[in-house]
Amino acid sequence: AQKVTQAQTEISVVEKEDVTLDCVYETRDTTYYLFWYKQPPSGELVFLIRRNSFDEQNEISGRYSWNFQKSTSSFNFTITASQVVDSAVYFCALSVGGTSYGKLTFGQGTILTVHP
Amino acid sequence: GAVVSQHPSRVICKSGTSVKIECRSLDFQATTMFWYRQFPKQSLMLMATSNEGSKATYEQGVEKDKFLINHASLTLSTLTVTSAHPEDSSFYICSAPGLAGINIQYFGAGTRLSVL
């Protein structure tokens, strides 16, 4: 069975601070995909990134960056110079198998609050 | 724009009534769709996999007779909560695999069900 753990239930920061959201996953499959989704108060899930198990390159997209380390089964997400609009619930998720569009196992979510 | 449309966005009903939620893929066909449930301040839990033209696959612990899923066309899956009770009050979200070559899941905006 798969499992995703986001140890941080809630994080509160002041605008412009950097913040890292942790994600640890468990799976016996060698082929899998990891995702981060953002859920604003409206409830709709917004896709942020997908990473497959064979690609450990870190990725940066604007103020967002992701650190994937298979050795520690972690896929952490960093927001640089946080903004109030970053306030949301962030979910890390895992999909196993050869496709990246199979069913997802979600972590518990991290509530991020960015104060002005 | 949204690639998965979910309707209604919010529904309030009396205990004992049935509620139907629709999930449509826009501009693409989806032979598979997923239904998730999210309780307040909790994670998303997969309820079932909806398969076009065949029976849905339910996750362990999900009552098939309570949550009826129909995937009658390549663009529409419906979830019917039968004889709803207050404990069925939740946020229901559907998703569908993305367009060919993109290979991610797109999520609907969700349906907030309140059973009085």
mmCIF file of C-alpha atoms in Angstrom:
data_model
loop_
_atom_site.group_PDB
_atom_site.id
_atom_site.type_symbol
_atom_site.label_atom_id
_atom_site.label_comp_id
_atom_site.label_asym_id
_atom_site.label_seq_id
_atom_site.Cartn_x
_atom_site.Cartn_y
_atom_site.Cartn_z
ATOM 1 C CA ALA A 1 0.000 0.000 0.000
ATOM 2 C CA GLN A 2 1.048 3.546 -0.613
ATOM 3 C CA LYS A 3 1.350 6.271 1.959
ATOM 4 C CA VAL A 4 2.118 9.980 1.879
ATOM 5 C CA THR A 5 2.979 11.908 5.022
ATOM 6 C CA GLN A 6 3.006 15.640 5.402
ATOM 7 C CA ALA A 7 4.193 16.148 8.935
ATOM 8 C CA GLN A 8 3.412 19.859 9.060
ATOM 9 C CA THR A 9 -0.277 20.375 9.669
ATOM 10 C CA GLU A 10 -0.119 24.152 9.694
ATOM 11 C CA ILE A 11 2.566 26.708 8.908
ATOM 12 C CA SER A 12 2.319 30.402 9.496
ATOM 13 C CA VAL A 13 4.825 32.857 8.021
ATOM 14 C CA VAL A 14 5.125 36.542 7.365
ATOM 15 C CA GLU A 15 5.182 37.775 3.807
ATOM 16 C CA LYS A 16 8.555 37.552 2.053
ATOM 17 C CA GLU A 17 9.744 34.710 4.237
ATOM 18 C CA ASP A 18 10.807 31.472 2.584
ATOM 19 C CA VAL A 19 8.865 28.370 3.582
ATOM 20 C CA THR A 20 9.407 24.677 2.960
ATOM 21 C CA LEU A 21 6.642 22.103 2.994
ATOM 22 C CA ASP A 22 7.776 18.574 3.701
ATOM 23 C CA CYS A 23 6.509 15.408 2.043
ATOM 24 C CA VAL A 24 7.596 11.843 2.690
ATOM 25 C CA TYR A 25 6.175 8.938 0.718
ATOM 26 C CA GLU A 26 6.126 5.163 0.949
ATOM 27 C CA THR A 27 5.700 2.707 -1.887
ATOM 28 C CA ARG A 28 7.136 -0.606 -2.989
ATOM 29 C CA ASP A 29 6.671 0.235 -6.630
ATOM 30 C CA THR A 30 9.753 1.294 -8.521
ATOM 31 C CA THR A 31 7.750 3.348 -10.983
ATOM 32 C CA TYR A 32 5.674 6.110 -9.511
ATOM 33 C CA TYR A 33 4.792 9.771 -9.817
ATOM 34 C CA LEU A 34 4.751 12.490 -7.202
ATOM 35 C CA PHE A 35 2.633 15.590 -7.293
ATOM 36 C CA TRP A 36 1.978 18.796 -5.450
ATOM 37 C CA TYR A 37 -1.447 20.414 -5.549
ATOM 38 C CA LYS A 38 -2.644 23.708 -4.120
ATOM 39 C CA GLN A 39 -6.154 24.017 -2.715
ATOM 40 C CA PRO A 40 -7.261 27.621 -2.165
ATOM 41 C CA PRO A 41 -10.349 28.412 -0.064
ATOM 42 C CA SER A 42 -12.557 27.910 -3.108
ATOM 43 C CA GLY A 43 -11.743 24.201 -2.912
ATOM 44 C CA GLU A 44 -10.571 23.578 -6.444
ATOM 45 C CA LEU A 45 -7.288 21.686 -6.675
ATOM 46 C CA VAL A 46 -4.588 23.425 -8.680
ATOM 47 C CA PHE A 47 -1.841 21.292 -10.177
ATOM 48 C CA LEU A 48 1.652 22.557 -9.370
ATOM 49 C CA ILE A 49 4.123 19.888 -10.393
ATOM 50 C CA ARG A 50 4.579 16.256 -11.374
ATOM 51 C CA ARG A 51 7.793 14.297 -10.980
ATOM 52 C CA ASN A 52 8.432 10.676 -11.961
ATOM 53 C CA SER A 53 10.520 8.263 -9.957
ATOM 54 C CA PHE A 54 13.314 8.199 -12.501
ATOM 55 C CA ASP A 55 13.878 11.915 -12.550
ATOM 56 C CA GLU A 56 15.525 13.282 -9.447
ATOM 57 C CA GLN A 57 16.377 16.635 -10.898
ATOM 58 C CA ASN A 58 15.241 19.491 -8.769
ATOM 59 C CA GLU A 59 12.955 21.959 -10.395
ATOM 60 C CA ILE A 60 12.392 25.659 -10.068
ATOM 61 C CA SER A 61 9.410 27.561 -11.372
ATOM 62 C CA GLY A 62 9.424 31.194 -10.410
ATOM 63 C CA ARG A 63 9.202 31.386 -6.624
ATOM 64 C CA TYR A 64 8.486 27.656 -6.367
ATOM 65 C CA SER A 65 11.095 24.938 -6.163
ATOM 66 C CA TRP A 66 10.985 21.233 -5.485
ATOM 67 C CA ASN A 67 13.585 18.909 -4.024
ATOM 68 C CA PHE A 68 13.127 15.225 -4.836
ATOM 69 C CA GLN A 69 15.372 12.760 -2.993
ATOM 70 C CA LYS A 70 14.726 9.065 -3.508
ATOM 71 C CA SER A 71 17.272 8.149 -0.847
ATOM 72 C CA THR A 72 15.053 9.679 1.815
ATOM 73 C CA SER A 73 11.728 9.204 -0.047
ATOM 74 C CA SER A 74 11.073 12.887 0.171
ATOM 75 C CA PHE A 75 9.628 15.435 -2.216
ATOM 76 C CA ASN A 76 9.781 18.813 -0.507
ATOM 77 C CA PHE A 77 8.329 22.045 -1.789
ATOM 78 C CA THR A 78 9.806 25.493 -1.123
ATOM 79 C CA ILE A 79 8.171 28.833 -1.700
ATOM 80 C CA THR A 80 10.638 31.690 -1.830
ATOM 81 C CA ALA A 81 9.579 35.179 -0.777
ATOM 82 C CA SER A 82 6.095 34.048 0.167
ATOM 83 C CA GLN A 83 3.093 36.192 -0.602
ATOM 84 C CA VAL A 84 -0.356 36.445 0.912
ATOM 85 C CA VAL A 85 -1.800 34.824 -2.220
ATOM 86 C CA ASP A 86 0.190 31.700 -1.396
ATOM 87 C CA SER A 87 -2.102 31.065 1.550
ATOM 88 C CA ALA A 88 -3.831 27.759 0.865
ATOM 89 C CA VAL A 89 -3.753 24.086 1.692
ATOM 90 C CA TYR A 90 -0.997 22.223 -0.105
ATOM 91 C CA PHE A 91 -1.196 18.516 -0.822
ATOM 92 C CA CYS A 92 1.520 16.130 -1.806
ATOM 93 C CA ALA A 93 0.263 13.073 -3.693
ATOM 94 C CA LEU A 94 1.532 9.797 -5.089
ATOM 95 C CA SER A 95 0.461 7.700 -8.064
ATOM 96 C CA VAL A 96 2.046 4.317 -8.713
ATOM 97 C CA GLY A 97 2.488 2.430 -11.930
ATOM 98 C CA GLY A 98 3.489 3.343 -15.431
ATOM 99 C CA THR A 99 1.113 6.226 -15.930
ATOM 100 C CA SER A 100 0.926 9.515 -14.120
ATOM 101 C CA TYR A 101 -2.846 9.718 -14.318
ATOM 102 C CA GLY A 102 -3.831 6.845 -12.085
ATOM 103 C CA LYS A 103 -5.531 7.176 -8.760
ATOM 104 C CA LEU A 104 -3.802 9.382 -6.248
ATOM 105 C CA THR A 105 -2.885 8.854 -2.634
ATOM 106 C CA PHE A 106 -2.835 12.201 -0.876
ATOM 107 C CA GLY A 107 -0.976 13.380 2.158
ATOM 108 C CA GLN A 108 -2.866 15.013 4.976
ATOM 109 C CA GLY A 109 -2.209 18.469 3.621
ATOM 110 C CA THR A 110 -0.380 21.480 5.037
ATOM 111 C CA ILE A 111 -2.290 24.660 5.738
ATOM 112 C CA LEU A 112 -0.074 27.579 4.828
ATOM 113 C CA THR A 113 -0.979 31.030 6.087
ATOM 114 C CA VAL A 114 1.051 33.975 4.892
ATOM 115 C CA HIS A 115 0.516 37.131 6.917
ATOM 116 C CA PRO A 116 1.061 40.582 5.437
ATOM 117 C CA GLY B 1 -10.299 27.399 -18.543
ATOM 118 C CA ALA B 2 -11.416 24.413 -16.534
ATOM 119 C CA VAL B 3 -11.065 21.074 -18.295
ATOM 120 C CA VAL B 4 -13.288 19.202 -15.850
ATOM 121 C CA SER B 5 -16.662 20.610 -14.956
ATOM 122 C CA GLN B 6 -18.417 19.518 -11.807
ATOM 123 C CA HIS B 7 -22.000 20.367 -10.947
ATOM 124 C CA PRO B 8 -23.522 21.432 -8.656
ATOM 125 C CA SER B 9 -20.930 23.321 -6.659
ATOM 126 C CA ARG B 10 -23.047 23.292 -3.549
ATOM 127 C CA VAL B 11 -26.133 21.395 -2.506
ATOM 128 C CA ILE B 12 -28.180 21.376 0.662
ATOM 129 C CA CYS B 13 -30.701 18.606 1.091
ATOM 130 C CA LYS B 14 -32.864 16.978 3.691
ATOM 131 C CA SER B 15 -31.929 13.712 5.280
ATOM 132 C CA GLY B 16 -33.255 10.775 3.287
ATOM 133 C CA THR B 17 -33.112 12.374 -0.133
ATOM 134 C CA SER B 18 -30.770 11.424 -2.958
ATOM 135 C CA VAL B 19 -28.331 13.796 -4.546
ATOM 136 C CA LYS B 20 -26.688 13.483 -7.950
ATOM 137 C CA ILE B 21 -23.345 15.073 -8.747
ATOM 138 C CA GLU B 22 -22.104 15.354 -12.326
ATOM 139 C CA CYS B 23 -18.541 15.376 -13.555
ATOM 140 C CA ARG B 24 -17.859 16.254 -17.183
ATOM 141 C CA SER B 25 -14.637 16.278 -19.107
ATOM 142 C CA LEU B 26 -14.539 19.234 -21.463
ATOM 143 C CA ASP B 27 -12.949 18.912 -24.889
ATOM 144 C CA PHE B 28 -11.549 15.473 -24.184
ATOM 145 C CA GLN B 29 -12.743 11.948 -23.537
ATOM 146 C CA ALA B 30 -12.228 10.214 -20.237
ATOM 147 C CA THR B 31 -12.728 6.474 -20.051
ATOM 148 C CA THR B 32 -11.749 6.687 -16.410
ATOM 149 C CA MET B 33 -12.694 9.221 -13.767
ATOM 150 C CA PHE B 34 -12.037 9.270 -10.061
ATOM 151 C CA TRP B 35 -14.234 10.348 -7.179
ATOM 152 C CA TYR B 36 -12.703 11.675 -3.982
ATOM 153 C CA ARG B 37 -14.195 12.746 -0.696
ATOM 154 C CA GLN B 38 -12.792 15.368 1.635
ATOM 155 C CA PHE B 39 -13.965 16.060 5.163
ATOM 156 C CA PRO B 40 -13.301 19.507 6.644
ATOM 157 C CA LYS B 41 -9.619 20.120 7.234
ATOM 158 C CA GLN B 42 -8.766 16.631 6.119
ATOM 159 C CA SER B 43 -7.181 15.010 3.122
ATOM 160 C CA LEU B 44 -8.787 13.718 -0.034
ATOM 161 C CA MET B 45 -9.697 10.065 0.069
ATOM 162 C CA LEU B 46 -10.371 8.096 -3.072
ATOM 163 C CA MET B 47 -13.865 6.667 -3.044
ATOM 164 C CA ALA B 48 -14.080 4.926 -6.395
ATOM 165 C CA THR B 49 -12.798 4.671 -9.929
ATOM 166 C CA SER B 50 -15.454 5.265 -12.549
ATOM 167 C CA ASN B 51 -15.060 3.246 -15.746
ATOM 168 C CA GLU B 52 -16.924 4.089 -18.925
ATOM 169 C CA GLY B 53 -19.205 1.272 -19.948
ATOM 170 C CA SER B 54 -18.505 -0.931 -16.958
ATOM 171 C CA LYS B 55 -18.967 -1.065 -13.210
ATOM 172 C CA ALA B 56 -17.136 1.305 -10.951
ATOM 173 C CA THR B 57 -14.354 0.047 -8.718
ATOM 174 C CA TYR B 58 -14.910 1.036 -5.111
ATOM 175 C CA GLU B 59 -12.252 1.468 -2.463
ATOM 176 C CA GLN B 60 -12.421 -0.609 0.654
ATOM 177 C CA GLY B 61 -14.983 0.647 3.094
ATOM 178 C CA VAL B 62 -17.025 2.625 0.561
ATOM 179 C CA GLU B 63 -20.633 1.474 0.320
ATOM 180 C CA LYS B 64 -21.549 0.708 -3.266
ATOM 181 C CA ASP B 65 -25.256 1.002 -2.641
ATOM 182 C CA LYS B 66 -24.852 4.327 -0.896
ATOM 183 C CA PHE B 67 -22.643 5.922 -3.542
ATOM 184 C CA LEU B 68 -23.878 4.973 -6.980
ATOM 185 C CA ILE B 69 -21.567 5.748 -9.852
ATOM 186 C CA ASN B 70 -22.564 5.795 -13.482
ATOM 187 C CA HIS B 71 -20.179 6.478 -16.354
ATOM 188 C CA ALA B 72 -22.520 6.293 -19.289
ATOM 189 C CA SER B 73 -20.495 8.292 -21.782
ATOM 190 C CA LEU B 74 -16.895 9.194 -22.462
ATOM 191 C CA THR B 75 -17.374 12.654 -21.025
ATOM 192 C CA LEU B 76 -19.745 12.188 -18.111
ATOM 193 C CA SER B 77 -19.599 10.402 -14.791
ATOM 194 C CA THR B 78 -22.213 10.825 -12.087
ATOM 195 C CA LEU B 79 -22.113 10.140 -8.367
ATOM 196 C CA THR B 80 -25.436 9.680 -6.632
ATOM 197 C CA VAL B 81 -25.521 9.790 -2.859
ATOM 198 C CA THR B 82 -28.586 7.764 -2.029
ATOM 199 C CA SER B 83 -30.692 8.356 1.069
ATOM 200 C CA ALA B 84 -28.249 10.962 2.279
ATOM 201 C CA HIS B 85 -27.681 11.449 5.983
ATOM 202 C CA PRO B 86 -25.835 14.177 7.887
ATOM 203 C CA GLU B 87 -22.701 12.033 8.067
ATOM 204 C CA ASP B 88 -22.545 12.116 4.262
ATOM 205 C CA SER B 89 -22.002 15.860 4.403
ATOM 206 C CA SER B 90 -18.640 16.422 2.793
ATOM 207 C CA PHE B 91 -16.761 17.896 -0.139
ATOM 208 C CA TYR B 92 -16.832 15.610 -3.166
ATOM 209 C CA ILE B 93 -14.305 16.076 -5.963
ATOM 210 C CA CYS B 94 -13.984 14.300 -9.266
ATOM 211 C CA SER B 95 -10.975 14.056 -11.517
ATOM 212 C CA ALA B 96 -10.155 12.815 -14.980
ATOM 213 C CA PRO B 97 -6.859 11.984 -16.690
ATOM 214 C CA GLY B 98 -5.679 14.883 -18.768
ATOM 215 C CA LEU B 99 -5.254 15.300 -22.429
ATOM 216 C CA ALA B 100 -3.039 12.835 -24.236
ATOM 217 C CA GLY B 101 0.583 13.720 -23.819
ATOM 218 C CA ILE B 102 0.050 15.821 -20.759
ATOM 219 C CA ASN B 103 -0.714 12.891 -18.520
ATOM 220 C CA ILE B 104 -1.941 14.486 -15.376
ATOM 221 C CA GLN B 105 -5.244 14.444 -13.613
ATOM 222 C CA TYR B 106 -7.494 17.428 -13.789
ATOM 223 C CA PHE B 107 -9.868 18.053 -10.945
ATOM 224 C CA GLY B 108 -13.348 19.447 -10.887
ATOM 225 C CA ALA B 109 -14.132 22.388 -8.631
ATOM 226 C CA GLY B 110 -15.836 20.117 -6.131
ATOM 227 C CA THR B 111 -19.323 19.801 -4.687
ATOM 228 C CA ARG B 112 -20.038 20.743 -1.117
ATOM 229 C CA LEU B 113 -22.871 18.577 0.173
ATOM 230 C CA SER B 114 -24.712 19.536 3.331
ATOM 231 C CA VAL B 115 -27.346 17.128 4.592
ATOM 232 C CA LEU B 116 -29.720 18.566 7.176
#
